[in-house]
Amino acid sequence: MSAPMMPFIDLAAQRVRIGDQIEAAVRRVIRHGAYIMGPEVFELEKQLAAFCGAKHVVSCASGTDALTLVLLARGVGPGVAVLCPSFTFAATAEAVALLGGTPFFVDVLPDTFNMDPESLAAAVAEARAQKLNPAGVISVDLFGQPADYDAIEAICAREGLWLLCDAAQAFGASYRGRKLGTFGLATTTSFFPAKPLGAYGDGGAVFTDDDELAEVLRSLRVHGQGVDKYDNVRIGVTGRLDTIQAAVLLEKLAIFPGEISERNAIASRYAQGLREVAIPPVVAEGCESVWAQYTIRLKLGQRDGLAAALKEAGVPTACYYPVPLHRQTAYRAYPCAGGELKTTDQLAREVLSLPMHPYLTADAQDRIVAVAARHLR
């Protein structure tokens, strides 16, 4: 008989800690009744900006909306190529394709799982050779760790490309002493409930130091309105963050720094316990991850057996991403660097994610490590 299943991400434990504060915050919204663009939305934007050092924060309805708003503002459409990794969730490329642009897929590095700068540089040249207009890059800070921004920003500067940083899994992380939210033209994130900083529903935000871009984004998220809601100066969307979600996020943001510290302590224990039987993820020098996922690499053929052994012991696992974007039905017609992405394909066959959240106890983690070590040895 299998053991009772532990949570993969334990939102209930967080609720025990701050449930009273969240319920009080939600009641305040219900009392004042400003359910759309209420005062908590603007207070959240202010506090998020202070947290990461961005000049402007524009909240919105989801992480996908955040990407779409920036791409709309940059005029992405037919004939425009945007370079992005294939080893990521579909939203990264989806936002490009929905606007008629061409997502051009780039390979990733085998240790950090983030965009490979050499593959990016090659893809820019290939896109131009294919008579596409490579206008921008969407980096992805996968599983909570920043991409190699020194290298990526240098390529963007040399090639005249704008950079959009997709930190849907990584808000709160740092790159060489700078918080994500301060790189490139803009940074986007998601507040989906399972994210390190998650709401009780969907939500997202764009971070930028560009005054003009911030003004356009604020218009776009409300149907493209100008000074009056019946004076629409551009084609926009309905992409606002609900006030109740902003109220929830304000309470979660208050404890977020401590949760990041706990995530890093848990990741260190995992690395110590698993390094002899698997390949733990590598955090690049000078970086701090927020560990949205703890993802190990295994020898080919080991993944299914380990997942089954852990499930029998009451430990859930997940596989991100078993089918990379360039091999999915909706995206396989789009180009990729060199015609194949070897590291991406390899990782898709090898990776497995283990439970990760700030409330994972040492005893529970020891149990996970013991089962994994016993099975893999």
CSV table of C-alpha atoms in Angstrom, one decimal:
chain,number,residue,atom,x,y,z
A,1,MET,CA,0.0,0.0,0.0
A,2,SER,CA,1.4,3.4,-1.0
A,3,ALA,CA,2.2,6.0,1.7
A,4,PRO,CA,0.0,9.1,1.9
A,5,MET,CA,1.1,11.7,-0.7
A,6,MET,CA,2.9,14.8,0.6
A,7,PRO,CA,2.3,18.1,-1.2
A,8,PHE,CA,4.5,19.0,-4.2
A,9,ILE,CA,4.0,22.7,-3.4
A,10,ASP,CA,2.4,23.3,0.1
A,11,LEU,CA,0.2,26.3,-0.2
A,12,ALA,CA,-1.8,25.1,2.8
A,13,ALA,CA,1.2,25.4,5.1
A,14,GLN,CA,1.7,29.0,4.0
A,15,ARG,CA,-2.0,29.6,4.6
A,16,VAL,CA,-1.7,28.4,8.2
A,17,ARG,CA,1.0,31.0,8.7
A,18,ILE,CA,-0.7,34.1,7.2
A,19,GLY,CA,-4.3,33.0,6.7
A,20,ASP,CA,-5.7,35.5,9.2
A,21,GLN,CA,-3.9,38.4,7.5
A,22,ILE,CA,-5.0,37.4,4.0
A,23,GLU,CA,-8.7,37.0,5.1
A,24,ALA,CA,-8.5,40.4,6.7
A,25,ALA,CA,-7.1,41.9,3.5
A,26,VAL,CA,-9.8,40.3,1.4
A,27,ARG,CA,-12.5,41.6,3.8
A,28,ARG,CA,-11.1,45.1,3.4
A,29,VAL,CA,-11.5,44.9,-0.4
A,30,ILE,CA,-15.1,43.6,0.0
A,31,ARG,CA,-15.9,46.5,2.4
A,32,HIS,CA,-14.6,49.2,0.1
A,33,GLY,CA,-15.9,47.5,-3.1
A,34,ALA,CA,-13.3,48.6,-5.6
A,35,TYR,CA,-12.8,45.2,-7.1
A,36,ILE,CA,-11.1,46.4,-10.2
A,37,MET,CA,-8.1,48.7,-10.0
A,38,GLY,CA,-8.7,49.4,-6.3
A,39,PRO,CA,-6.1,51.0,-4.0
A,40,GLU,CA,-4.4,47.7,-3.2
A,41,VAL,CA,-3.4,47.3,-6.9
A,42,PHE,CA,-1.4,50.6,-6.8
A,43,GLU,CA,0.0,49.8,-3.4
A,44,LEU,CA,1.2,46.4,-4.7
A,45,GLU,CA,2.8,48.1,-7.7
A,46,LYS,CA,4.6,50.5,-5.4
A,47,GLN,CA,5.9,47.7,-3.1
A,48,LEU,CA,7.0,45.5,-5.9
A,49,ALA,CA,9.0,48.3,-7.4
A,50,ALA,CA,10.7,49.0,-4.1
A,51,PHE,CA,11.4,45.3,-3.6
A,52,CYS,CA,13.3,44.8,-6.9
A,53,GLY,CA,14.5,48.4,-7.7
A,54,ALA,CA,12.4,48.9,-10.9
A,55,LYS,CA,11.2,52.4,-11.7
A,56,HIS,CA,7.8,51.3,-12.9
A,57,VAL,CA,5.6,48.3,-12.2
A,58,VAL,CA,2.4,47.7,-14.3
A,59,SER,CA,0.3,44.9,-12.9
A,60,CYS,CA,-1.9,42.8,-15.1
A,61,ALA,CA,-4.1,39.7,-15.3
A,62,SER,CA,-1.6,37.0,-15.9
A,63,GLY,CA,2.0,36.3,-16.7
A,64,THR,CA,1.0,35.6,-20.3
A,65,ASP,CA,-0.7,39.0,-20.5
A,66,ALA,CA,2.4,40.6,-19.2
A,67,LEU,CA,4.4,39.2,-22.1
A,68,THR,CA,1.7,40.1,-24.6
A,69,LEU,CA,1.4,43.7,-23.4
A,70,VAL,CA,5.1,44.3,-23.9
A,71,LEU,CA,5.1,42.6,-27.3
A,72,LEU,CA,2.1,44.7,-28.3
A,73,ALA,CA,3.9,47.8,-27.2
A,74,ARG,CA,6.9,46.8,-29.3
A,75,GLY,CA,4.8,46.2,-32.4
A,76,VAL,CA,5.5,42.5,-32.8
A,77,GLY,CA,3.6,41.1,-35.8
A,78,PRO,CA,4.1,39.3,-39.1
A,79,GLY,CA,7.7,39.2,-40.3
A,80,VAL,CA,9.1,39.9,-36.9
A,81,ALA,CA,11.1,37.2,-35.2
A,82,VAL,CA,11.6,37.0,-31.5
A,83,LEU,CA,14.2,34.6,-30.2
A,84,CYS,CA,13.3,32.5,-27.2
A,85,PRO,CA,14.3,29.1,-25.6
A,86,SER,CA,12.3,26.0,-26.5
A,87,PHE,CA,12.9,24.5,-23.0
A,88,THR,CA,10.1,26.5,-21.3
A,89,PHE,CA,6.4,26.7,-20.8
A,90,ALA,CA,4.3,27.5,-24.0
A,91,ALA,CA,3.3,31.0,-22.8
A,92,THR,CA,6.8,32.4,-23.8
A,93,ALA,CA,6.4,31.6,-27.5
A,94,GLU,CA,2.6,31.7,-27.5
A,95,ALA,CA,2.6,35.5,-26.9
A,96,VAL,CA,4.8,36.0,-30.0
A,97,ALA,CA,2.8,33.7,-32.2
A,98,LEU,CA,-0.6,35.1,-31.2
A,99,LEU,CA,0.5,38.5,-32.5
A,100,GLY,CA,1.6,37.0,-35.8
A,101,GLY,CA,5.3,37.1,-35.0
A,102,THR,CA,7.7,34.2,-35.4
A,103,PRO,CA,9.1,32.6,-32.3
A,104,PHE,CA,12.7,31.5,-33.2
A,105,PHE,CA,13.8,28.7,-30.8
A,106,VAL,CA,17.2,28.7,-29.1
A,107,ASP,CA,19.0,26.0,-27.2
A,108,VAL,CA,19.8,26.1,-23.5
A,109,LEU,CA,22.7,25.3,-21.3
A,110,PRO,CA,22.9,21.8,-19.7
A,111,ASP,CA,23.7,23.0,-16.1
A,112,THR,CA,21.5,26.0,-15.5
A,113,PHE,CA,18.7,25.1,-18.1
A,114,ASN,CA,18.7,28.7,-19.3
A,115,MET,CA,19.3,30.2,-22.7
A,116,ASP,CA,22.7,29.3,-24.4
A,117,PRO,CA,24.3,32.6,-25.5
A,118,GLU,CA,26.1,30.8,-28.3
A,119,SER,CA,22.9,29.4,-29.7
A,120,LEU,CA,21.3,32.8,-29.4
A,121,ALA,CA,24.0,34.4,-31.5
A,122,ALA,CA,23.7,31.7,-34.1
A,123,ALA,CA,19.9,32.1,-34.2
A,124,VAL,CA,20.1,35.8,-34.9
A,125,ALA,CA,22.3,35.2,-37.9
A,126,GLU,CA,20.0,32.4,-39.1
A,127,ALA,CA,16.9,34.5,-38.7
A,128,ARG,CA,18.4,37.2,-41.0
A,129,ALA,CA,19.5,34.6,-43.5
A,130,GLN,CA,15.8,33.4,-43.6
A,131,LYS,CA,14.7,37.0,-44.4
A,132,LEU,CA,13.1,37.4,-41.0
A,133,ASN,CA,13.5,40.5,-38.9
A,134,PRO,CA,14.9,39.5,-35.5
A,135,ALA,CA,13.7,42.4,-33.4
A,136,GLY,CA,14.0,41.0,-29.8
A,137,VAL,CA,14.9,38.3,-27.4
A,138,ILE,CA,12.8,36.8,-24.6
A,139,SER,CA,15.1,35.2,-22.1
A,140,VAL,CA,13.6,32.8,-19.5
A,141,ASP,CA,14.8,32.6,-15.9
A,142,LEU,CA,13.9,28.9,-15.7
A,143,PHE,CA,13.0,27.1,-12.5
A,144,GLY,CA,13.8,30.3,-10.5
A,145,GLN,CA,17.4,31.1,-11.7
A,146,PRO,CA,18.4,34.1,-13.7
A,147,ALA,CA,19.7,33.7,-17.3
A,148,ASP,CA,23.2,34.8,-18.2
A,149,TYR,CA,22.4,38.5,-18.6
A,150,ASP,CA,26.0,39.7,-19.1
A,151,ALA,CA,26.3,37.5,-22.2
A,152,ILE,CA,22.7,38.0,-23.5
A,153,GLU,CA,22.7,41.7,-23.0
A,154,ALA,CA,26.0,42.0,-24.9
A,155,ILE,CA,24.5,40.1,-27.9
A,156,CYS,CA,21.4,42.2,-27.9
A,157,ALA,CA,23.4,45.4,-27.8
A,158,ARG,CA,25.7,44.2,-30.6
A,159,GLU,CA,22.8,43.1,-32.8
A,160,GLY,CA,20.4,46.0,-32.1
A,161,LEU,CA,17.7,43.8,-30.3
A,162,TRP,CA,15.5,44.6,-27.4
A,163,LEU,CA,15.5,42.2,-24.4
A,164,LEU,CA,12.4,41.1,-22.6
A,165,CYS,CA,13.1,39.0,-19.5
A,166,ASP,CA,10.5,36.3,-18.7
A,167,ALA,CA,10.8,35.9,-14.9
A,168,ALA,CA,7.5,34.1,-14.5
A,169,GLN,CA,9.3,31.5,-12.4
A,170,ALA,CA,12.0,33.7,-10.9
A,171,PHE,CA,10.7,37.0,-9.4
A,172,GLY,CA,12.8,37.6,-6.3
A,173,ALA,CA,16.0,36.1,-7.7
A,174,SER,CA,19.2,38.0,-8.1
A,175,TYR,CA,21.9,38.3,-10.8
A,176,ARG,CA,25.3,39.7,-9.6
A,177,GLY,CA,23.7,41.7,-6.9
A,178,ARG,CA,20.7,43.0,-8.9
A,179,LYS,CA,17.2,41.8,-8.4
A,180,LEU,CA,15.3,40.6,-11.5
A,181,GLY,CA,13.1,43.3,-12.7
A,182,THR,CA,16.0,45.7,-13.6
A,183,PHE,CA,17.3,44.0,-16.8
A,184,GLY,CA,16.6,44.6,-20.4
A,185,LEU,CA,13.7,46.7,-21.8
A,186,ALA,CA,11.4,45.0,-19.4
A,187,THR,CA,10.9,42.0,-17.1
A,188,THR,CA,7.6,40.1,-16.8
A,189,THR,CA,6.4,37.8,-14.1
A,190,SER,CA,3.5,35.6,-13.1
A,191,PHE,CA,1.5,35.4,-9.9
A,192,PHE,CA,-0.1,32.0,-10.7
A,193,PRO,CA,-0.7,30.3,-7.3
A,194,ALA,CA,2.1,27.8,-7.6
A,195,LYS,CA,4.8,30.5,-8.3
A,196,PRO,CA,7.2,31.5,-5.5
A,197,LEU,CA,5.2,34.7,-5.1
A,198,GLY,CA,1.7,33.5,-6.0
A,199,ALA,CA,-1.8,34.9,-5.7
A,200,TYR,CA,-5.1,33.0,-5.1
A,201,GLY,CA,-5.8,33.2,-8.8
A,202,ASP,CA,-4.1,34.5,-11.9
A,203,GLY,CA,-2.0,37.7,-12.0
A,204,GLY,CA,1.1,39.1,-13.5
A,205,ALA,CA,3.3,42.2,-13.7
A,206,VAL,CA,5.7,44.1,-16.0
A,207,PHE,CA,8.8,45.8,-14.5
A,208,THR,CA,10.6,48.6,-16.5
A,209,ASP,CA,12.6,51.7,-16.2
A,210,ASP,CA,11.3,53.0,-19.5
A,211,ASP,CA,8.8,55.9,-18.8
A,212,GLU,CA,7.3,55.8,-22.3
A,213,LEU,CA,6.9,52.0,-22.3
A,214,ALA,CA,5.2,52.1,-18.8
A,215,GLU,CA,2.7,54.7,-20.0
A,216,VAL,CA,1.8,52.6,-23.1
A,217,LEU,CA,1.5,49.4,-21.0
A,218,ARG,CA,-1.0,51.2,-18.6
A,219,SER,CA,-3.1,52.1,-21.6
A,220,LEU,CA,-2.9,48.7,-23.3
A,221,ARG,CA,-4.1,46.8,-20.2
A,222,VAL,CA,-7.3,48.8,-20.2
A,223,HIS,CA,-8.4,48.5,-23.9
A,224,GLY,CA,-5.9,51.1,-25.1
A,225,GLN,CA,-7.6,54.0,-23.4
A,226,GLY,CA,-6.2,57.5,-23.3
A,227,VAL,CA,-7.1,60.1,-20.8
A,228,ASP,CA,-10.7,59.0,-20.9
A,229,LYS,CA,-12.0,55.4,-21.0
A,230,TYR,CA,-14.1,56.3,-24.0
A,231,ASP,CA,-11.1,57.7,-25.8
A,232,ASN,CA,-9.1,54.7,-26.9
A,233,VAL,CA,-5.9,55.8,-28.5
A,234,ARG,CA,-4.6,52.3,-29.4
A,235,ILE,CA,-5.8,48.7,-29.7
A,236,GLY,CA,-5.5,47.1,-26.3
A,237,VAL,CA,-6.8,44.3,-24.2
A,238,THR,CA,-8.5,43.8,-20.8
A,239,GLY,CA,-5.5,42.8,-18.7
A,240,ARG,CA,-6.1,44.3,-15.3
A,241,LEU,CA,-5.1,42.6,-12.0
A,242,ASP,CA,-8.1,42.1,-9.7
A,243,THR,CA,-8.0,44.0,-6.4
A,244,ILE,CA,-8.5,40.9,-4.3
A,245,GLN,CA,-5.5,39.3,-5.8
A,246,ALA,CA,-3.4,42.4,-5.1
A,247,ALA,CA,-4.5,42.3,-1.5
A,248,VAL,CA,-3.4,38.7,-1.2
A,249,LEU,CA,-0.1,39.4,-2.8
A,250,LEU,CA,0.6,42.3,-0.5
A,251,GLU,CA,0.4,39.9,2.5
A,252,LYS,CA,2.6,37.3,0.7
A,253,LEU,CA,5.2,39.9,-0.3
A,254,ALA,CA,5.7,40.7,3.4
A,255,ILE,CA,7.0,37.2,4.1
A,256,PHE,CA,8.6,36.6,0.7
A,257,PRO,CA,12.3,37.4,1.6
A,258,GLY,CA,12.2,34.8,4.4
A,259,GLU,CA,10.6,32.3,2.1
A,260,ILE,CA,13.4,32.8,-0.4
A,261,SER,CA,16.0,32.1,2.3
A,262,GLU,CA,14.1,28.9,3.2
A,263,ARG,CA,14.0,27.8,-0.4
A,264,ASN,CA,17.7,28.2,-0.8
A,265,ALA,CA,18.4,26.2,2.4
A,266,ILE,CA,16.2,23.4,1.1
A,267,ALA,CA,18.0,23.5,-2.3
A,268,SER,CA,21.4,23.2,-0.5
A,269,ARG,CA,20.2,20.1,1.4
A,270,TYR,CA,18.9,18.5,-1.7
A,271,ALA,CA,22.2,19.1,-3.5
A,272,GLN,CA,24.2,17.6,-0.6
A,273,GLY,CA,22.0,14.6,-0.4
A,274,LEU,CA,21.7,13.8,-4.1
A,275,ARG,CA,25.0,14.8,-5.7
A,276,GLU,CA,26.4,11.3,-5.7
A,277,VAL,CA,23.4,9.7,-7.4
A,278,ALA,CA,22.0,12.4,-9.7
A,279,ILE,CA,23.1,15.7,-11.3
A,280,PRO,CA,21.7,18.6,-9.1
A,281,PRO,CA,21.0,21.9,-10.8
A,282,VAL,CA,23.9,24.4,-10.8
A,283,VAL,CA,23.4,28.0,-9.7
A,284,ALA,CA,25.6,30.3,-11.7
A,285,GLU,CA,28.3,32.3,-9.9
A,286,GLY,CA,27.0,35.5,-8.4
A,287,CYS,CA,23.3,34.4,-8.8
A,288,GLU,CA,20.6,33.5,-6.3
A,289,SER,CA,17.6,31.4,-7.4
A,290,VAL,CA,14.2,31.4,-5.8
A,291,TRP,CA,13.8,27.7,-6.7
A,292,ALA,CA,10.4,27.7,-8.3
A,293,GLN,CA,11.3,24.0,-9.0
A,294,TYR,CA,14.1,21.8,-7.8
A,295,THR,CA,15.0,19.9,-11.0
A,296,ILE,CA,17.6,17.1,-11.2
A,297,ARG,CA,19.1,15.4,-14.2
A,298,LEU,CA,19.2,11.6,-14.3
A,299,LYS,CA,20.8,9.0,-16.5
A,300,LEU,CA,18.7,8.1,-19.6
A,301,GLY,CA,16.1,5.5,-18.6
A,302,GLN,CA,16.1,6.3,-14.8
A,303,ARG,CA,13.4,8.9,-14.7
A,304,ASP,CA,10.2,6.7,-14.8
A,305,GLY,CA,11.5,4.2,-12.3
A,306,LEU,CA,12.5,6.9,-9.8
A,307,ALA,CA,9.2,8.7,-10.2
A,308,ALA,CA,7.4,5.4,-9.5
A,309,ALA,CA,9.5,4.6,-6.4
A,310,LEU,CA,8.9,8.1,-5.0
A,311,LYS,CA,5.2,7.9,-5.7
A,312,GLU,CA,5.1,4.6,-3.8
A,313,ALA,CA,6.7,6.4,-0.9
A,314,GLY,CA,4.2,9.2,-1.0
A,315,VAL,CA,6.4,11.7,-2.8
A,316,PRO,CA,5.0,13.5,-5.8
A,317,THR,CA,7.3,14.5,-8.8
A,318,ALA,CA,6.8,16.4,-12.0
A,319,CYS,CA,8.5,16.5,-15.3
A,320,TYR,CA,9.1,20.0,-16.9
A,321,TYR,CA,9.2,19.8,-19.9
A,322,PRO,CA,8.9,16.3,-21.5
A,323,VAL,CA,8.1,17.8,-24.9
A,324,PRO,CA,10.0,21.0,-25.7
A,325,LEU,CA,8.2,23.7,-27.6
A,326,HIS,CA,9.9,23.1,-30.9
A,327,ARG,CA,8.5,19.5,-30.9
A,328,GLN,CA,5.0,20.4,-29.9
A,329,THR,CA,2.2,20.3,-32.6
A,330,ALA,CA,1.5,24.1,-32.4
A,331,TYR,CA,5.1,25.2,-32.7
A,332,ARG,CA,7.0,22.6,-34.7
A,333,ALA,CA,6.7,24.6,-37.9
A,334,TYR,CA,8.7,27.5,-36.4
A,335,PRO,CA,12.5,27.7,-36.9
A,336,CYS,CA,15.1,26.7,-34.4
A,337,ALA,CA,18.8,27.4,-34.2
A,338,GLY,CA,20.8,25.0,-36.3
A,339,GLY,CA,17.7,23.0,-37.2
A,340,GLU,CA,17.9,21.1,-33.9
A,341,LEU,CA,18.3,21.8,-30.2
A,342,LYS,CA,20.4,19.0,-28.8
A,343,THR,CA,20.7,20.1,-25.2
A,344,THR,CA,17.0,20.8,-25.0
A,345,ASP,CA,16.1,17.4,-26.4
A,346,GLN,CA,18.5,15.7,-24.0
A,347,LEU,CA,17.1,17.6,-21.0
A,348,ALA,CA,13.6,16.7,-21.9
A,349,ARG,CA,14.5,13.0,-21.5
A,350,GLU,CA,16.5,13.4,-18.3
A,351,VAL,CA,14.9,16.0,-15.9
A,352,LEU,CA,12.7,15.3,-12.9
A,353,SER,CA,11.4,17.9,-10.4
A,354,LEU,CA,11.1,17.1,-6.7
A,355,PRO,CA,8.9,18.8,-4.0
A,356,MET,CA,10.0,22.4,-3.4
A,357,HIS,CA,8.5,25.0,-1.1
A,358,PRO,CA,9.5,27.0,1.9
A,359,TYR,CA,7.7,24.7,4.3
A,360,LEU,CA,9.3,21.4,3.3
A,361,THR,CA,10.5,20.0,6.6
A,362,ALA,CA,14.0,18.4,7.1
A,363,ASP,CA,12.3,15.1,7.9
A,364,ALA,CA,10.3,15.1,4.7
A,365,GLN,CA,13.3,16.1,2.7
A,366,ASP,CA,15.4,13.3,4.3
A,367,ARG,CA,12.7,10.9,3.3
A,368,ILE,CA,12.7,12.1,-0.3
A,369,VAL,CA,16.5,11.9,-0.5
A,370,ALA,CA,16.7,8.5,1.1
A,371,VAL,CA,14.2,7.0,-1.4
A,372,ALA,CA,16.0,8.6,-4.4
A,373,ALA,CA,19.4,7.5,-3.2
A,374,ARG,CA,18.3,3.9,-2.5
A,375,HIS,CA,16.6,3.6,-5.9
A,376,LEU,CA,19.4,5.2,-7.9
A,377,ARG,CA,22.2,3.3,-6.3
